[in-house]
């Protein structure tokens, strides 16, 4: 699967994987700040941004295979720092589990190791059907947008929210449905966390209240993010203030600082 991607900057490589239903432009702040020191590679995962949107179910493992194929194509077979936000974090965890030799370090932003509960998986299927019936991304945007940003982002930066609404709306309905079905069937990787041997940074937005399609058990509470970091032997955890689920967009200064501080410990 050919992925659209950005590849810019000097120095050691950092791969950044976006969330759902977003695209690689969510890393634009990090591309300019972190990217002044590191080579940042940011792909559009399948079905998102400018990458192809095939039919079928987009499993997290297939997305991880796409990223490995991209890195192989760039002849980057040495261990790299790979980070992801939310869905991108599920993909990064898939790489950690299935391609551990490709990892130098891991960054997990606004994400979780557990899979969907049966109720959450059913809610995703209902949403996938709504998106297919509507022929538009709107049902998923309506369900997700209120949960992606902190309250102060809605109040102080409505233009940011409007911009991301517009970008999400460009995602093709079949890609949204395929991704929802893939997310619903992703494996629970909690038991694998103690085997992650590389340094890991776990970041949580102080106001992340991720709830999808009314499935309240999908909230990612801070406790869960802290527990994930505790289960990984060499992990550090940080909370990003004034940010919800999309901390690299909402409080990029604090997110960049946390990422840069972590990267400095690696070289
Ligand atoms: C994301 O931001 O990538 C999604 O909220 C992930 C999910 O729905 O599980």
CSV table of C-alpha atoms and ligand atoms in Angstrom, one decimal:
chain,number,residue,atom,x,y,z
A,1,UNK,CA,0.0,0.0,0.0
A,2,UNK,CA,1.5,3.3,-1.1
A,3,UNK,CA,1.2,6.0,1.6
A,4,UNK,CA,1.4,9.7,1.1
A,5,UNK,CA,4.0,11.1,3.5
A,6,UNK,CA,6.1,14.0,4.6
A,7,UNK,CA,9.8,13.4,5.1
A,8,UNK,CA,11.8,16.5,6.2
A,9,UNK,CA,14.5,17.6,8.6
A,10,UNK,CA,18.0,16.7,9.5
A,11,UNK,CA,19.3,14.2,12.0
A,12,UNK,CA,17.9,11.0,13.6
A,13,UNK,CA,14.5,9.8,12.3
A,14,UNK,CA,11.2,10.2,14.2
A,15,UNK,CA,8.1,8.6,12.7
A,16,UNK,CA,4.7,10.2,13.7
A,17,UNK,CA,1.4,8.5,13.1
A,18,UNK,CA,-1.8,10.5,13.2
A,19,UNK,CA,-5.2,9.7,14.8
A,20,UNK,CA,-8.6,9.0,13.3
A,21,UNK,CA,-10.1,10.5,11.2
A,22,UNK,CA,-7.3,12.9,10.8
A,23,UNK,CA,-4.2,13.1,8.6
A,24,UNK,CA,-0.5,13.8,8.7
A,25,UNK,CA,-1.1,17.6,8.8
A,26,UNK,CA,-1.9,17.2,12.5
A,27,UNK,CA,1.8,17.1,13.1
A,28,UNK,CA,2.6,20.4,11.4
A,29,UNK,CA,3.8,22.1,14.6
A,30,UNK,CA,6.1,19.2,15.4
A,31,UNK,CA,7.4,19.1,11.8
A,32,UNK,CA,8.6,22.7,12.2
A,33,UNK,CA,9.8,22.5,15.9
A,34,UNK,CA,11.0,19.0,16.4
A,35,UNK,CA,11.8,18.8,12.7
A,36,UNK,CA,14.5,21.5,13.0
A,37,UNK,CA,16.6,18.9,14.8
A,38,UNK,CA,15.2,15.5,13.8
A,39,UNK,CA,14.1,14.0,10.5
A,40,UNK,CA,10.4,13.7,10.8
A,41,UNK,CA,8.5,11.2,8.7
A,42,UNK,CA,4.7,11.6,8.9
A,43,UNK,CA,2.6,9.3,6.7
A,44,UNK,CA,-1.1,9.5,6.0
A,45,UNK,CA,-2.4,6.1,7.1
A,46,UNK,CA,-4.5,4.1,4.6
A,47,UNK,CA,-7.8,5.8,3.8
A,48,UNK,CA,-6.7,9.1,5.3
A,49,UNK,CA,-5.3,12.3,3.9
A,50,UNK,CA,-3.9,11.7,0.5
A,51,UNK,CA,-3.3,7.9,0.8
A,52,UNK,CA,-5.3,5.4,-1.1
A,53,UNK,CA,-8.7,4.3,0.4
A,54,UNK,CA,-9.2,0.6,-0.6
A,55,UNK,CA,-12.4,-1.3,0.2
A,56,UNK,CA,-12.5,-3.5,3.2
A,57,UNK,CA,-11.6,-3.5,6.9
A,58,UNK,CA,-8.6,-1.4,7.9
A,59,UNK,CA,-7.0,-3.4,10.7
A,60,UNK,CA,-4.5,-1.7,12.9
A,61,UNK,CA,-2.0,-4.5,12.0
A,62,UNK,CA,-2.5,-3.7,8.2
A,63,UNK,CA,-1.8,-0.1,8.9
A,64,UNK,CA,1.3,-1.1,10.8
A,65,UNK,CA,2.4,-3.2,7.8
A,66,UNK,CA,1.9,-0.2,5.5
A,67,UNK,CA,4.2,1.9,7.7
A,68,UNK,CA,6.9,-0.8,7.7
A,69,UNK,CA,6.6,-1.1,3.9
A,70,UNK,CA,7.0,2.7,3.7
A,71,UNK,CA,10.1,2.5,5.9
A,72,UNK,CA,11.5,-0.4,3.9
A,73,UNK,CA,11.0,1.6,0.7
A,74,UNK,CA,13.0,4.5,2.3
A,75,UNK,CA,15.7,1.9,3.3
A,76,UNK,CA,15.2,2.7,6.9
A,77,UNK,CA,15.5,-0.7,8.4
A,78,UNK,CA,17.4,0.3,11.5
A,79,UNK,CA,15.5,0.8,14.8
A,80,UNK,CA,13.7,4.2,14.8
A,81,UNK,CA,11.7,6.3,17.2
A,82,UNK,CA,8.0,5.7,16.4
A,83,UNK,CA,5.2,7.7,17.9
A,84,UNK,CA,1.5,7.8,17.4
A,85,UNK,CA,-1.6,9.6,18.7
A,86,UNK,CA,-4.7,7.6,19.6
A,87,UNK,CA,-5.2,5.4,16.5
A,88,UNK,CA,-1.6,6.1,15.5
A,89,UNK,CA,-0.7,4.9,19.0
A,90,UNK,CA,-2.6,1.6,18.3
A,91,UNK,CA,-0.5,1.3,15.1
A,92,UNK,CA,2.7,2.1,17.0
A,93,UNK,CA,1.8,-0.6,19.6
A,94,UNK,CA,1.2,-3.1,16.8
A,95,UNK,CA,4.7,-2.3,15.5
A,96,UNK,CA,6.2,-2.7,19.0
A,97,UNK,CA,4.5,-6.1,19.3
A,98,UNK,CA,5.1,-7.4,15.7
A,99,UNK,CA,8.3,-5.6,14.6
A,100,UNK,CA,10.2,-4.9,17.9
A,101,UNK,CA,13.5,-4.9,16.0
A,102,UNK,CA,12.3,-1.7,14.2
A,103,UNK,CA,11.9,0.3,17.4
A,104,UNK,CA,14.5,2.4,19.1
A,105,UNK,CA,11.9,4.2,21.2
A,106,UNK,CA,8.2,4.6,21.4
A,107,UNK,CA,5.9,7.6,22.0
A,108,UNK,CA,2.2,7.0,22.9
A,109,UNK,CA,0.0,10.1,22.9
A,110,UNK,CA,-3.7,10.1,23.9
A,111,UNK,CA,-3.9,6.3,23.4
A,112,UNK,CA,-4.6,3.1,25.1
A,113,UNK,CA,-3.5,-0.6,25.0
A,114,UNK,CA,-6.9,-2.2,25.7
A,115,UNK,CA,-9.2,-3.2,22.8
A,116,UNK,CA,-12.9,-2.2,22.4
A,117,UNK,CA,-15.5,-3.6,24.7
A,118,UNK,CA,-18.3,-5.4,23.0
A,119,UNK,CA,-20.5,-2.3,23.5
A,120,UNK,CA,-17.9,0.0,22.0
A,121,UNK,CA,-17.4,-2.4,19.0
A,122,UNK,CA,-21.2,-2.4,18.4
A,123,UNK,CA,-21.3,1.4,18.6
A,124,UNK,CA,-18.5,1.6,16.0
A,125,UNK,CA,-20.4,-0.8,13.7
A,126,UNK,CA,-23.6,1.4,14.0
A,127,UNK,CA,-21.5,4.5,13.2
A,128,UNK,CA,-19.9,2.8,10.2
A,129,UNK,CA,-23.4,2.0,8.9
A,130,UNK,CA,-24.5,5.6,9.4
A,131,UNK,CA,-21.5,6.9,7.6
A,132,UNK,CA,-22.2,4.5,4.7
A,133,UNK,CA,-25.9,5.4,4.6
A,134,UNK,CA,-25.2,9.1,4.7
A,135,UNK,CA,-22.3,8.8,2.1
A,136,UNK,CA,-20.5,11.4,4.2
A,137,UNK,CA,-18.1,11.7,7.2
A,138,UNK,CA,-20.6,13.9,9.1
A,139,UNK,CA,-22.0,11.2,11.5
A,140,UNK,CA,-18.5,10.3,12.7
A,141,UNK,CA,-17.5,14.0,13.0
A,142,UNK,CA,-20.7,14.7,15.0
A,143,UNK,CA,-19.9,11.9,17.3
A,144,UNK,CA,-16.2,12.6,17.7
A,145,UNK,CA,-15.5,16.3,17.3
A,146,UNK,CA,-17.0,17.3,20.7
A,147,UNK,CA,-14.6,14.9,22.4
A,148,UNK,CA,-11.4,15.7,20.5
A,149,UNK,CA,-10.7,19.1,21.9
A,150,UNK,CA,-10.5,20.6,25.4
A,151,UNK,CA,-13.3,23.0,26.4
A,152,UNK,CA,-10.9,26.0,26.3
A,153,UNK,CA,-9.9,25.1,22.7
A,154,UNK,CA,-13.6,25.3,21.6
A,155,UNK,CA,-13.9,28.7,23.4
A,156,UNK,CA,-10.6,30.3,22.5
A,157,UNK,CA,-9.8,28.7,19.1
A,158,UNK,CA,-13.0,27.9,17.3
A,159,UNK,CA,-11.0,28.4,14.0
A,160,UNK,CA,-8.9,25.3,14.9
A,161,UNK,CA,-12.0,23.3,15.5
A,162,UNK,CA,-13.5,24.5,12.2
A,163,UNK,CA,-10.3,23.7,10.3
A,164,UNK,CA,-10.3,20.1,11.6
A,165,UNK,CA,-14.0,19.7,10.9
A,166,UNK,CA,-13.2,20.5,7.3
A,167,UNK,CA,-10.3,18.1,7.1
A,168,UNK,CA,-12.2,15.3,8.6
A,169,UNK,CA,-15.1,15.9,6.2
A,170,UNK,CA,-12.7,15.1,3.3
A,171,UNK,CA,-12.2,11.5,4.6
A,172,UNK,CA,-14.0,9.1,2.3
A,173,UNK,CA,-17.0,7.3,3.9
A,174,UNK,CA,-15.7,3.9,2.9
A,175,UNK,CA,-12.3,4.7,4.6
A,176,UNK,CA,-14.1,5.8,7.8
A,177,UNK,CA,-16.3,2.7,7.8
A,178,UNK,CA,-13.3,0.5,7.1
A,179,UNK,CA,-11.3,2.1,9.9
A,180,UNK,CA,-14.1,1.9,12.4
A,181,UNK,CA,-14.5,-1.8,11.7
A,182,UNK,CA,-10.7,-2.3,12.0
A,183,UNK,CA,-10.5,-0.3,15.3
A,184,UNK,CA,-13.4,-2.4,16.7
A,185,UNK,CA,-11.5,-5.6,16.2
A,186,UNK,CA,-8.1,-4.5,17.3
A,187,UNK,CA,-6.4,-6.7,19.8
A,188,UNK,CA,-6.0,-5.9,23.5
A,189,UNK,CA,-2.2,-5.4,23.9
A,190,UNK,CA,-2.2,-4.8,27.6
A,191,UNK,CA,-0.5,-8.2,28.3
A,192,UNK,CA,2.2,-7.2,25.9
A,193,UNK,CA,3.2,-4.0,27.5
A,194,UNK,CA,5.7,-5.5,30.0
A,195,UNK,CA,7.6,-6.9,26.9
A,196,UNK,CA,8.2,-3.4,25.4
A,197,UNK,CA,11.9,-3.1,26.0
A,198,UNK,CA,12.6,0.4,24.5
A,199,UNK,CA,12.4,3.8,26.2
A,200,UNK,CA,8.8,5.0,26.0
A,201,UNK,CA,7.1,8.3,26.4
A,202,UNK,CA,3.4,8.3,27.3
A,203,UNK,CA,1.6,11.7,27.0
A,204,UNK,CA,-2.0,12.4,28.1
A,205,UNK,CA,-4.0,15.6,27.5
A,206,UNK,CA,-5.2,17.0,30.9
A,207,UNK,CA,-8.7,17.2,29.4
A,208,UNK,CA,-8.9,14.2,27.2
A,209,UNK,CA,-12.5,12.8,27.5
A,210,UNK,CA,-12.5,10.5,24.5
A,211,UNK,CA,-15.9,9.0,24.2
A,212,UNK,CA,-17.0,7.6,20.9
A,213,UNK,CA,-20.6,7.2,19.7
A,214,UNK,CA,-22.0,7.5,23.2
A,215,UNK,CA,-20.0,4.4,24.4
A,216,UNK,CA,-19.0,5.8,27.8
A,217,UNK,CA,-16.6,2.9,28.5
A,218,UNK,CA,-14.4,4.4,25.8
A,219,UNK,CA,-13.3,7.3,27.9
A,220,UNK,CA,-9.5,7.2,28.3
A,221,UNK,CA,-9.1,8.3,31.9
A,222,UNK,CA,-5.8,9.6,33.1
A,223,UNK,CA,-5.6,6.5,35.3
A,224,UNK,CA,-5.6,4.3,32.3
A,225,UNK,CA,-2.8,6.2,30.6
A,226,UNK,CA,-0.7,6.1,33.9
A,227,UNK,CA,-1.4,2.4,34.2
A,228,UNK,CA,-0.2,1.8,30.6
A,229,UNK,CA,3.0,3.7,31.4
A,230,UNK,CA,3.6,1.8,34.6
A,231,UNK,CA,3.2,-1.5,32.7
A,232,UNK,CA,6.0,-0.6,30.3
A,233,UNK,CA,9.3,-1.2,32.0
A,234,UNK,CA,11.2,1.9,30.7
A,235,UNK,CA,8.3,4.4,30.3
A,236,UNK,CA,7.8,8.0,31.5
A,237,UNK,CA,4.4,9.6,31.7
A,238,UNK,CA,3.6,13.3,31.3
A,239,UNK,CA,0.3,15.3,31.3
A,240,UNK,CA,0.0,18.1,28.8
A,241,UNK,CA,-2.0,21.0,30.4
A,242,UNK,CA,-4.6,23.0,28.5
A,243,UNK,CA,-5.2,20.2,26.0
A,244,UNK,CA,-7.7,17.5,25.3
A,245,UNK,CA,-7.3,14.5,23.0
A,246,UNK,CA,-5.4,16.4,20.3
A,247,UNK,CA,-2.6,17.9,22.4
A,248,UNK,CA,0.0,18.2,19.5
A,249,UNK,CA,-2.5,20.7,18.0
A,250,UNK,CA,-4.0,22.3,21.1
A,251,UNK,CA,-0.9,22.8,23.1
A,252,UNK,CA,1.9,22.2,20.7
A,253,UNK,CA,4.5,24.2,22.8
A,254,UNK,CA,4.2,21.8,25.8
A,255,UNK,CA,3.9,18.7,23.5
A,256,UNK,CA,7.0,19.7,21.6
A,257,UNK,CA,8.9,20.4,24.8
A,258,UNK,CA,8.0,16.9,26.2
A,259,UNK,CA,8.9,15.2,22.9
A,260,UNK,CA,12.2,17.1,22.6
A,261,UNK,CA,13.2,16.4,26.2
A,262,UNK,CA,12.5,12.7,25.7
A,263,UNK,CA,14.4,12.5,22.4
A,264,UNK,CA,17.4,14.2,24.0
A,265,UNK,CA,17.7,11.2,26.4
A,266,UNK,CA,18.0,8.8,23.5
A,267,UNK,CA,21.2,10.2,21.8
B,1,LIG,C1,-8.4,8.6,17.4
B,1,LIG,O1,-8.3,9.8,17.9
B,1,LIG,O2,-7.6,8.1,16.7
B,1,LIG,C2,-9.7,7.8,17.8
B,1,LIG,O3,-10.4,8.5,18.7
B,1,LIG,C3,-9.3,6.4,18.2
B,1,LIG,C4,-10.5,5.6,18.6
B,1,LIG,O4,-11.6,5.9,18.2
B,1,LIG,O5,-10.3,4.6,19.3
